[in-house]
Coordinates of N, CA and C in Angstrom, one line a residue:
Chain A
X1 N 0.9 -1.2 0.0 CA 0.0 0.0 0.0 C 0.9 1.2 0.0
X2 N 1.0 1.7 -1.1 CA 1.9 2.6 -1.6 C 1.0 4.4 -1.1
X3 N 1.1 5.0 0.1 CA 0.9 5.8 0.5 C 1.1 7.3 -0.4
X4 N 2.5 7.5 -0.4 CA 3.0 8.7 -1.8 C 3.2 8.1 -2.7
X5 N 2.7 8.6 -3.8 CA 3.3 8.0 -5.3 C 4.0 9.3 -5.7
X6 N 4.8 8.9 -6.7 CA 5.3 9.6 -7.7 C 5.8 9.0 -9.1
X7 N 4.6 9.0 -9.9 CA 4.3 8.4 -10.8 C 5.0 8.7 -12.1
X8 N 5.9 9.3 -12.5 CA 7.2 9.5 -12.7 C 8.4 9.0 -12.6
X9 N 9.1 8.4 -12.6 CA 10.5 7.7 -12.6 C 11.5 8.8 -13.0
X10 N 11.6 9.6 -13.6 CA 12.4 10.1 -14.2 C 11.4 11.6 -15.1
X11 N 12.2 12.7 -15.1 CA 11.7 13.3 -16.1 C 13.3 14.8 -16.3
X12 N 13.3 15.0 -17.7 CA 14.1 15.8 -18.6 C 13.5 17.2 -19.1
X13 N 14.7 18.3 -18.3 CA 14.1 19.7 -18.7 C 15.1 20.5 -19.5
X14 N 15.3 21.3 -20.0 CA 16.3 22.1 -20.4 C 16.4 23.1 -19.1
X15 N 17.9 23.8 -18.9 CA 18.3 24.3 -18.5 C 17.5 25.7 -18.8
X16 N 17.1 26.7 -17.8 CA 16.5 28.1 -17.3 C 14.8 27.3 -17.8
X17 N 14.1 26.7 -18.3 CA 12.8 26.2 -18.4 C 12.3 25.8 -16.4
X18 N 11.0 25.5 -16.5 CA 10.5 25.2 -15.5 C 10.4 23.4 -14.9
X19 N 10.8 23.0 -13.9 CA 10.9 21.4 -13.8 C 9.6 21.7 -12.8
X20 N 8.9 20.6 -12.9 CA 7.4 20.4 -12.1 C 7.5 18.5 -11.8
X21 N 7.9 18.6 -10.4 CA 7.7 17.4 -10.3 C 6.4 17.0 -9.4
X22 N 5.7 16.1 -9.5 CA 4.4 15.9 -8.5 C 4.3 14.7 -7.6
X23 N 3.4 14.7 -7.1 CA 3.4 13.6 -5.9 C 1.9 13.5 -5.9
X24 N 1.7 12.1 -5.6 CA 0.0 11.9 -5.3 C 0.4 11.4 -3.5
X25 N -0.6 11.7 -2.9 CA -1.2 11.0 -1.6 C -2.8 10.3 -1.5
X26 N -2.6 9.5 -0.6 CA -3.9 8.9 -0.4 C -4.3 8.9 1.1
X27 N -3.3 9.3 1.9 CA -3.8 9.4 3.7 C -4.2 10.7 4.1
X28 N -5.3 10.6 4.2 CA -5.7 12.0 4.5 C -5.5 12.5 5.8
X29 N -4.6 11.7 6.9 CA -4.3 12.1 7.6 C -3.0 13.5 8.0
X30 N -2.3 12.9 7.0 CA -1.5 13.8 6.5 C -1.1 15.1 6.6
X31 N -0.5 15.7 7.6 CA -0.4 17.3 7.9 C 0.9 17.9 7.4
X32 N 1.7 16.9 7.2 CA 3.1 17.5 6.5 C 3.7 17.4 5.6
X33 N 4.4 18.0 4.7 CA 4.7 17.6 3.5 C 6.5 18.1 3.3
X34 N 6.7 17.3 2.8 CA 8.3 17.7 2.8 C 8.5 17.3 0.9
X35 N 9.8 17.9 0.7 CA 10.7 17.1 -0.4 C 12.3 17.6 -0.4
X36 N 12.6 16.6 -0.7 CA 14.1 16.2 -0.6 C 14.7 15.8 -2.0
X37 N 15.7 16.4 -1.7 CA 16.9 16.1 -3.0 C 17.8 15.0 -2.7
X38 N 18.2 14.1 -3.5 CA 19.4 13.8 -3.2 C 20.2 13.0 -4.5
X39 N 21.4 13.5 -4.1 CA 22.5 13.4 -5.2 C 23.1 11.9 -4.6
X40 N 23.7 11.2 -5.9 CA 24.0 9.8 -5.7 C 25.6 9.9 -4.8
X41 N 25.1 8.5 -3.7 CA 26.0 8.5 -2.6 C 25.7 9.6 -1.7
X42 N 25.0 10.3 -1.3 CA 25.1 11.2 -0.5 C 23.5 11.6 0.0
X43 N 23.4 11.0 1.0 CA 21.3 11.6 2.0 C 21.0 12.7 1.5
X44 N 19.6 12.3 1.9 CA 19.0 13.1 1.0 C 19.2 14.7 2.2
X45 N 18.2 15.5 1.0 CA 18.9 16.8 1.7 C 17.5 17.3 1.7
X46 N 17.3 18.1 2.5 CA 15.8 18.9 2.9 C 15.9 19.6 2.3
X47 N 14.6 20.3 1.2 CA 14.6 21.3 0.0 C 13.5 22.6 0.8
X48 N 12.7 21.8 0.7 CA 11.3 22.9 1.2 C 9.9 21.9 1.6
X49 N 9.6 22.8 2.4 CA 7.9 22.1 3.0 C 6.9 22.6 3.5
X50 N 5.8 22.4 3.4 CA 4.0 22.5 3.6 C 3.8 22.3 4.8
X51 N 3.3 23.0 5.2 CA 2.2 22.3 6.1 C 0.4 22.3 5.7
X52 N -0.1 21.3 5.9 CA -1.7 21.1 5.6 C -2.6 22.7 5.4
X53 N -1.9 23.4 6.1 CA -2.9 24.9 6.8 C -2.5 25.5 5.4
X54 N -1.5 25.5 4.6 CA -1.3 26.4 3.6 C -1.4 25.6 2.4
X55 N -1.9 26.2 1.1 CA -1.6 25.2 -0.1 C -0.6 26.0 -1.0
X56 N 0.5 27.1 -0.6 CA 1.9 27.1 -1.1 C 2.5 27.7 -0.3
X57 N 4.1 27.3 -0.6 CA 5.1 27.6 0.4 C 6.1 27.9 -1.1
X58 N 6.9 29.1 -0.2 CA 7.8 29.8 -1.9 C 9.3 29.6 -1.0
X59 N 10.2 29.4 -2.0 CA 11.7 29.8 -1.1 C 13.0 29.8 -2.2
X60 N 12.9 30.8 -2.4 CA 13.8 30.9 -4.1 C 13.5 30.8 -5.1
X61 N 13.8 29.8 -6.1 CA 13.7 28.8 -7.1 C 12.8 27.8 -6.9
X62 N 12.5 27.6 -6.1 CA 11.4 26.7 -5.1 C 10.2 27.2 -4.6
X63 N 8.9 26.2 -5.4 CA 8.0 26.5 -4.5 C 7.3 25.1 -4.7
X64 N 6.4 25.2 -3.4 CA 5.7 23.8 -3.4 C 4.6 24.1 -3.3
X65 N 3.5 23.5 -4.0 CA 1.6 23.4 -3.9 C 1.0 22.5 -3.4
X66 N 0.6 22.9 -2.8 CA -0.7 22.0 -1.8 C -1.9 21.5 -2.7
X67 N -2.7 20.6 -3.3 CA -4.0 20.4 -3.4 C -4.5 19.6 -2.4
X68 N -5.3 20.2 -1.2 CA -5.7 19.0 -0.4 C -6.7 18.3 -0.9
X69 N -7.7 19.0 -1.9 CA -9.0 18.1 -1.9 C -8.7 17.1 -3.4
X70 N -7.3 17.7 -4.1 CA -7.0 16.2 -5.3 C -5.8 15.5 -4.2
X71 N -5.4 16.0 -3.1 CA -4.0 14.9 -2.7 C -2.8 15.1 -3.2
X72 N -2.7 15.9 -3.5 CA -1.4 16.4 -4.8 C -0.7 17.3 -4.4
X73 N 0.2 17.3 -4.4 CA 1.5 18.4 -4.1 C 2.6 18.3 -5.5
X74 N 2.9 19.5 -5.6 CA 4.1 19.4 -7.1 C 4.7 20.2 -5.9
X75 N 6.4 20.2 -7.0 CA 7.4 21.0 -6.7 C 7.5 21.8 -7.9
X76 N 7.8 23.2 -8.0 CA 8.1 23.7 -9.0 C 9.7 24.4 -8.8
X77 N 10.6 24.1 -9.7 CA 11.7 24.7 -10.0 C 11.9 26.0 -11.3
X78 N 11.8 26.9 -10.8 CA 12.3 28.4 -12.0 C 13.4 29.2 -11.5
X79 N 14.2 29.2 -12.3 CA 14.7 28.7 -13.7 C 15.2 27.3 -13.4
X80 N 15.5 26.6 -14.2 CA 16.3 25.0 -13.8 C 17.5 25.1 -14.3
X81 N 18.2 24.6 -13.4 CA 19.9 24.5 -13.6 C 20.7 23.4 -13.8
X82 N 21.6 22.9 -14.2 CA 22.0 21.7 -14.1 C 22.5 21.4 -13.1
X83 N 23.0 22.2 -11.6 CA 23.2 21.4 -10.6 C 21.7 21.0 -9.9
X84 N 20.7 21.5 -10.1 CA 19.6 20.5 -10.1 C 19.1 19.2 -10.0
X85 N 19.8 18.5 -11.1 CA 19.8 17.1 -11.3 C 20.0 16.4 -10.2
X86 N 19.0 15.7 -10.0 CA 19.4 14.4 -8.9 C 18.0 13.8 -8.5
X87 N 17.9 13.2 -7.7 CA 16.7 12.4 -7.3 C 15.7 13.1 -6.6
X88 N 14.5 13.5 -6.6 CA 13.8 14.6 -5.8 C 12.5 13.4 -5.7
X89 N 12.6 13.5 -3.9 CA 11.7 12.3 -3.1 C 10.8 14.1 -2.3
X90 N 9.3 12.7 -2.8 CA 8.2 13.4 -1.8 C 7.9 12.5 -0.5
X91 N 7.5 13.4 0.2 CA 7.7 12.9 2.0 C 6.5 13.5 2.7
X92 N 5.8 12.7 3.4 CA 4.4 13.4 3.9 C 4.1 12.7 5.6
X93 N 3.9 13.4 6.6 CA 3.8 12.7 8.3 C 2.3 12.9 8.5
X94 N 2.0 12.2 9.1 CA 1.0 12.3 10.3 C 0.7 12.3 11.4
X95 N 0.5 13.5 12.0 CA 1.1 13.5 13.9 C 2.4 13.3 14.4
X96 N 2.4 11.9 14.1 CA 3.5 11.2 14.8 C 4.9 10.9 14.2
X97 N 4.8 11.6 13.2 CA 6.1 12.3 12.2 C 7.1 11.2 12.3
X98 N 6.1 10.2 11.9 CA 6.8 9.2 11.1 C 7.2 9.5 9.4
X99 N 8.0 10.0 8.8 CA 7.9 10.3 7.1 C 7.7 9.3 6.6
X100 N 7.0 9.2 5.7 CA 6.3 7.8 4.0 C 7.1 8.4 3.1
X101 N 7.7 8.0 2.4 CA 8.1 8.7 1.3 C 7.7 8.2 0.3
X102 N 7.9 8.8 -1.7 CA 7.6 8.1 -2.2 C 8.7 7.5 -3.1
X103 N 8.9 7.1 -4.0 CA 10.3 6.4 -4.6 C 10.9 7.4 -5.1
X104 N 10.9 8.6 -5.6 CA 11.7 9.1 -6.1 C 11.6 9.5 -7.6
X105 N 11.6 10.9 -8.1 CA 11.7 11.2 -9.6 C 12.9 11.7 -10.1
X106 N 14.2 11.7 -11.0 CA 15.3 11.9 -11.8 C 15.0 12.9 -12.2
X107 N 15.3 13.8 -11.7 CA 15.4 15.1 -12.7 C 16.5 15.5 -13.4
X108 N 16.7 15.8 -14.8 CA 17.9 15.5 -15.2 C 17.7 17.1 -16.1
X109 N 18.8 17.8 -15.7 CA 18.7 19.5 -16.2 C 19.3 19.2 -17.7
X110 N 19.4 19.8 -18.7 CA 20.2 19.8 -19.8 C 20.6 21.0 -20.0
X111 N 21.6 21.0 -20.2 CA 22.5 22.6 -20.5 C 22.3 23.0 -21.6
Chain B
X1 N 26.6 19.7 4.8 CA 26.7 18.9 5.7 C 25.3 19.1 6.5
X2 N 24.7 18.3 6.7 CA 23.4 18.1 7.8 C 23.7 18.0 9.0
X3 N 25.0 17.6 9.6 CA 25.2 17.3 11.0 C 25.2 16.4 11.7
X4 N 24.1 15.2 11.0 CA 23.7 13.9 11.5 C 24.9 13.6 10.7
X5 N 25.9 12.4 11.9 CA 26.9 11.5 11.3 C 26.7 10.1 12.1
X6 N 27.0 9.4 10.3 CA 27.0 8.0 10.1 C 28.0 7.5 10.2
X7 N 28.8 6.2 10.8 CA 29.4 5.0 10.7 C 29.1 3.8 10.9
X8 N 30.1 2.8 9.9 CA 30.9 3.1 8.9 C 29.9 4.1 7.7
X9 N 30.6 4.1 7.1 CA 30.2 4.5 5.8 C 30.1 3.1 4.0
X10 N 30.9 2.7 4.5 CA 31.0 1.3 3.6 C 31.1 0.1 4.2
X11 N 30.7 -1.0 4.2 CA 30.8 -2.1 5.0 C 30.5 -3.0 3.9
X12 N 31.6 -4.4 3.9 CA 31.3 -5.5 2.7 C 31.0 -6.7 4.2
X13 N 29.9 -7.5 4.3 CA 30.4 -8.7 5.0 C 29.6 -9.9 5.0
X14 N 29.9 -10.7 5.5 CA 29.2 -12.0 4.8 C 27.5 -12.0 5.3
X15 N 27.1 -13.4 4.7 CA 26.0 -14.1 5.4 C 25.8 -14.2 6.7
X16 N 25.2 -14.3 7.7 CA 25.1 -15.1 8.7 C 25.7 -13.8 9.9
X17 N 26.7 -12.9 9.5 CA 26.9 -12.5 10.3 C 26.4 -11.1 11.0
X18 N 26.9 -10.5 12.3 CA 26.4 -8.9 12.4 C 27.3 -8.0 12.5
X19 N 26.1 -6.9 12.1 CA 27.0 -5.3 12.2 C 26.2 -4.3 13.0
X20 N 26.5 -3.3 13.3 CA 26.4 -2.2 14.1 C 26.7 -1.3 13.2
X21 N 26.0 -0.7 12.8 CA 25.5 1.3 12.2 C 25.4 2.0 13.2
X22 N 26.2 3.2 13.4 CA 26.4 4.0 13.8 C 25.7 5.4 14.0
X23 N 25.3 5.7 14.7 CA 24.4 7.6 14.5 C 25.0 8.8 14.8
X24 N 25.0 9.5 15.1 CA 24.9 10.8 16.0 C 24.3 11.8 15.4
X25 N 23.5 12.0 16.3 CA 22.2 13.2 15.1 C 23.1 14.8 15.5
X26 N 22.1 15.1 14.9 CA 22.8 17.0 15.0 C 22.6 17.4 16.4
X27 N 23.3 18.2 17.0 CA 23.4 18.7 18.1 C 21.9 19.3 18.3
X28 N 21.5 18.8 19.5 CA 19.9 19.7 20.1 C 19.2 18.8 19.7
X29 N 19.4 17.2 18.8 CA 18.1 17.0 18.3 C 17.9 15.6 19.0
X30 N 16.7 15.3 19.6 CA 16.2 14.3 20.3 C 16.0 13.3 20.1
X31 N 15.3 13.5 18.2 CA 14.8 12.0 17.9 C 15.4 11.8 16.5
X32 N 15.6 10.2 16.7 CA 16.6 9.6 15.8 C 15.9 8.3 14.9
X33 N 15.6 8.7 13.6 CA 15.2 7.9 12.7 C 16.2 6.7 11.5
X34 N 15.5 5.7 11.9 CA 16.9 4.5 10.7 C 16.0 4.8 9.2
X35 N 15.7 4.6 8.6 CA 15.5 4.4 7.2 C 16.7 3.3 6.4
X36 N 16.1 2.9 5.3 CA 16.4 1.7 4.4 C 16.1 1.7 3.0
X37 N 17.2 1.9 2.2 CA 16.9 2.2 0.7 C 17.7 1.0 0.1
X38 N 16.5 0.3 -0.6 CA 17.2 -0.6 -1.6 C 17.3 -0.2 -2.7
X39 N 17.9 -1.3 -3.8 CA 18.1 -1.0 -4.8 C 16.3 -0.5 -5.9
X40 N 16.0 0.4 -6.6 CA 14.3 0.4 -6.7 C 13.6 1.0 -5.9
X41 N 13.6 1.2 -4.6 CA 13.1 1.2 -3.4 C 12.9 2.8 -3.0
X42 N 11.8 3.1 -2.6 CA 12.1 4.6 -1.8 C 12.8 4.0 -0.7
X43 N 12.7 5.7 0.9 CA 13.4 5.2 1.6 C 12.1 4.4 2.6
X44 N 12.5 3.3 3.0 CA 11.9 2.4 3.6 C 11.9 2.9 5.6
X45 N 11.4 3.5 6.1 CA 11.3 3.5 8.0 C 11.3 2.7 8.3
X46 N 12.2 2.5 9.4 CA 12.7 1.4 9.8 C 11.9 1.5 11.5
X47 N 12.3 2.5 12.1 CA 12.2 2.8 13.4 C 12.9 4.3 14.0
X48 N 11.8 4.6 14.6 CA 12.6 6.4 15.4 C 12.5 5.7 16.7
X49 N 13.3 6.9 17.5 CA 13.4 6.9 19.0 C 13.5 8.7 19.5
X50 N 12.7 8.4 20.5 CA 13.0 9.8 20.9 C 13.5 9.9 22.4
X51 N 14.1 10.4 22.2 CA 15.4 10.8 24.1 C 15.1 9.7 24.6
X52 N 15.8 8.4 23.6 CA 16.0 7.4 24.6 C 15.1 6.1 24.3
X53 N 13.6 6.7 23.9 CA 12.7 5.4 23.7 C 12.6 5.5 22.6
X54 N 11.8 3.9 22.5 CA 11.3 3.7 21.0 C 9.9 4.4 20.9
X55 N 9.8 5.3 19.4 CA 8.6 6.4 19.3 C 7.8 5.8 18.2
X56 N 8.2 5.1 17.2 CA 7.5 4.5 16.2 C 8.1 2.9 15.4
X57 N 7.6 1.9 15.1 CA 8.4 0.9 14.7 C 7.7 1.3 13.1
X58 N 8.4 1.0 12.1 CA 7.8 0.4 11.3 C 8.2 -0.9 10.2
X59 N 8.9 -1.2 8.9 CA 9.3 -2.2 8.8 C 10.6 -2.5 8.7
X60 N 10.8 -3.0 10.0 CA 12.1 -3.2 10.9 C 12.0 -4.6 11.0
X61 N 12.9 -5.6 10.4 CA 12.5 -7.1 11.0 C 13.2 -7.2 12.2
X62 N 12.5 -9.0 12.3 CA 12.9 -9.0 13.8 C 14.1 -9.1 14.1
X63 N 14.8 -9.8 13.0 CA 16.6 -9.8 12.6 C 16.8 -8.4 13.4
X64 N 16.6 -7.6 13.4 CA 17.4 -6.4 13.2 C 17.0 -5.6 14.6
X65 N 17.4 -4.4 15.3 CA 17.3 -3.7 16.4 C 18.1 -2.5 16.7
X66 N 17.6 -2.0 17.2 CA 18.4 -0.5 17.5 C 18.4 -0.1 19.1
X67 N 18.9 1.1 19.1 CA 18.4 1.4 20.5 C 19.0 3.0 20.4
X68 N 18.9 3.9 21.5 CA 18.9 5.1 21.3 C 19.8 5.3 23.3
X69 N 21.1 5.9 23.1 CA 21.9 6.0 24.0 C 21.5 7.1 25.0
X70 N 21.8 7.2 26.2 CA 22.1 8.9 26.9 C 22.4 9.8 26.4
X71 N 23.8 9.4 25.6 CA 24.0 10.8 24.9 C 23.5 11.1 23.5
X72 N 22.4 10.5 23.1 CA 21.2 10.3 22.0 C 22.1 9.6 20.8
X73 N 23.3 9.1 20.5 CA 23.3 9.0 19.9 C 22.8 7.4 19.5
X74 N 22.8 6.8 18.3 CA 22.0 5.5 18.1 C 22.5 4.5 17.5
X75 N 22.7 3.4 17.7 CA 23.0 1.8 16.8 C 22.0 1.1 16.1
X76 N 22.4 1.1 15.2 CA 20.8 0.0 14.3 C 21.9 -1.7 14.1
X77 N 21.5 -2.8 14.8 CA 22.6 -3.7 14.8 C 21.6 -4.4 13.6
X78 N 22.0 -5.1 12.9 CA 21.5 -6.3 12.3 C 22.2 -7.8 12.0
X79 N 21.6 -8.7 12.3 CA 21.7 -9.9 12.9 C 21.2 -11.5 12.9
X80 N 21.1 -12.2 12.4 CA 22.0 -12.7 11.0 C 22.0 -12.0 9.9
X81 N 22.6 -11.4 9.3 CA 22.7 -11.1 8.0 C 22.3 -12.2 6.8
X82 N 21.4 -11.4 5.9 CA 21.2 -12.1 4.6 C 21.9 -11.4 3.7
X83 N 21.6 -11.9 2.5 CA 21.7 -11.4 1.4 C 21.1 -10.1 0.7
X84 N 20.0 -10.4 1.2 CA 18.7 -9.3 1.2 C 18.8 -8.2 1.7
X85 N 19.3 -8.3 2.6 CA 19.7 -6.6 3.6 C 20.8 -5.7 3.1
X86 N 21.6 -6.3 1.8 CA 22.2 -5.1 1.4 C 21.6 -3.9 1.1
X87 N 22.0 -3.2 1.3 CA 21.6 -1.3 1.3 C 21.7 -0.3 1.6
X88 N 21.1 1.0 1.6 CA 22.1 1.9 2.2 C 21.1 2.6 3.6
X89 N 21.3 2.1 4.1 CA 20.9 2.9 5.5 C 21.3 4.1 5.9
X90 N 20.2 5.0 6.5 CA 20.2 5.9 6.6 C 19.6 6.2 7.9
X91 N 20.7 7.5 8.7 CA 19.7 7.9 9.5 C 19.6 9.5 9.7
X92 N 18.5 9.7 10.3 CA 18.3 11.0 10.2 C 17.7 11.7 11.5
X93 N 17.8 12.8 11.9 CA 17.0 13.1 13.1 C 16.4 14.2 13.4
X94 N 15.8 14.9 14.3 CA 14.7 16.1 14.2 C 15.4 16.7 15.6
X95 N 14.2 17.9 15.5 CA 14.8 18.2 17.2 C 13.4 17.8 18.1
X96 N 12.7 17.3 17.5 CA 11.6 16.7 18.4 C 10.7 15.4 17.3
X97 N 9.9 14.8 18.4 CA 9.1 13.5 17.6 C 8.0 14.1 17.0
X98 N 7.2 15.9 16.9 CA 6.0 16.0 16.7 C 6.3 16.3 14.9
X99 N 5.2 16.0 13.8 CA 5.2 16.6 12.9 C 5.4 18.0 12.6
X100 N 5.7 18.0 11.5 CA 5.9 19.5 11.6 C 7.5 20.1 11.8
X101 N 8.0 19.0 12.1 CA 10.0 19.5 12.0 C 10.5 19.0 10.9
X102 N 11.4 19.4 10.5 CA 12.2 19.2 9.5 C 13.0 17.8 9.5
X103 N 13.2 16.9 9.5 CA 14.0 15.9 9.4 C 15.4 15.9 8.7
X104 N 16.2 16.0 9.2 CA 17.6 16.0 8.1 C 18.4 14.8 8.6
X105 N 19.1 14.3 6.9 CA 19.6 12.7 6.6 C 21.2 12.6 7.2
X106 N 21.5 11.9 7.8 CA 23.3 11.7 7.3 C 23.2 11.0 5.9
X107 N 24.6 10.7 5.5 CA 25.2 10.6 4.4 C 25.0 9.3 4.1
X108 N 24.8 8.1 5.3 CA 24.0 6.8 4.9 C 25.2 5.9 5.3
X109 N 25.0 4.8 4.9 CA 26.3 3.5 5.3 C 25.6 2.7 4.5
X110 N 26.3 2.3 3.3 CA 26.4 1.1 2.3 C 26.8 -0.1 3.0
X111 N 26.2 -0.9 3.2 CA 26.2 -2.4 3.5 C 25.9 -3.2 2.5
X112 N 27.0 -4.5 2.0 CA 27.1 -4.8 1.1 C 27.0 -6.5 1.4
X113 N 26.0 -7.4 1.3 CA 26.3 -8.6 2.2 C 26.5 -9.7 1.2
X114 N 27.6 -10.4 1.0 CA 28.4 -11.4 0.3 C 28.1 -12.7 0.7

């Protein structure tokens, strides 16, 4: 029972274009939302995060959307860069801030 | 650097046998999560602890155990080793067990089981 999806494996942007990655949920318990980067050999790294109460949070190049009533959250990246590239995992708690994650989308910038 | 540090960092070792993973979360922070990434695999939760106790299990076999020190820092042992449990472990920790905090990763420990 696959809690976060990200139904995506992989996706390719050109460099200064916009990367949109998304995430489904199905626990509606769910009050937190995270996403994480991470470059090969190396944990993942905290990017930016939601909480339930808001449906977007901004921070740079970074912003994340809330849909509570489709379960959806994207990330959006403007401009995209090539150190960009790497694995970007959606992450979501309930209460008891256990994180679900979901497998993981490839974002791969092109110069 | 996130702060949370792992050892070892690489480990090759057989069947049958055990190891001890290593923690120490970032300064100030209480609670200490293992995670489990296979090959394919998101990261898999293993089990948190907070100042000391166990705060959440999840799929952690029974092979395997952890525990969380005085001076917070944590061991995730696993025991017999299969084949199956190669991966990269991960741990990570908060400065509290409620949602709503940020979680940051160490760098992980590759376990490689031969």
């Amino acid at each position: 029972d696959q809690q976060v999806k990200q139904n995506s494996p992989s996706l390719s942007v050109q460099e200064g274009r916009i990367s949109i990655l998304n995430c489904d949920y199905t626990n509606s318990m769910f009050d937190y939302f995270l996403w994480y980067k991470k470059y090969p050999a190396e944990g993942p790294t905290f990017l930016i995060s939601i909480s339930s109460i808001k449906d977007k949070n901004e921070d740079g190049r970074f912003t994340v959307f809330l849909n509570k009533s489709a379960k959806h959250l994207s990330l959006h990246i403007v401009p995209s860069q090539p150190g960009d590239s790497a694995v970007y995992f959606c992450a979501a708690s309930a209460g008891s801030y256990q994180l679900t994650f979901g497998k993981g989308t490839k974002l791969s910038v092109i110069p | 650097d996130s702060g949370v540090t792992q050892t070892p960092k690489h480990l090759i070792t057989a069947t049958g046998q055990r190891v001890t993973l290593r923690c120490s979360p970032r300064s100030g922070d209480l609670s200490v999560y293992w995670y489990q990434q296979s090959l394919d695999q998101g990261l898999q939760f293993l089990i948190q602890y907070y100042n000391g106790e166990e705060r959440a299990k999840g799929n952690i076999l029974e092979r395997f155990s952890a525990q969380q020190f005085p001076d917070l820092h944590s061991e995730l042992n696993l025991s017999p080793l299969e084949l199956g449990d190669s991966a990269l472990y991960f741990c990570a920790s908060s400065r509290t067990a409620d949602s709503g905090n940020t979680i940051y990763f160490g760098e992980g420990s590759w376990l490689t089981v031969v």
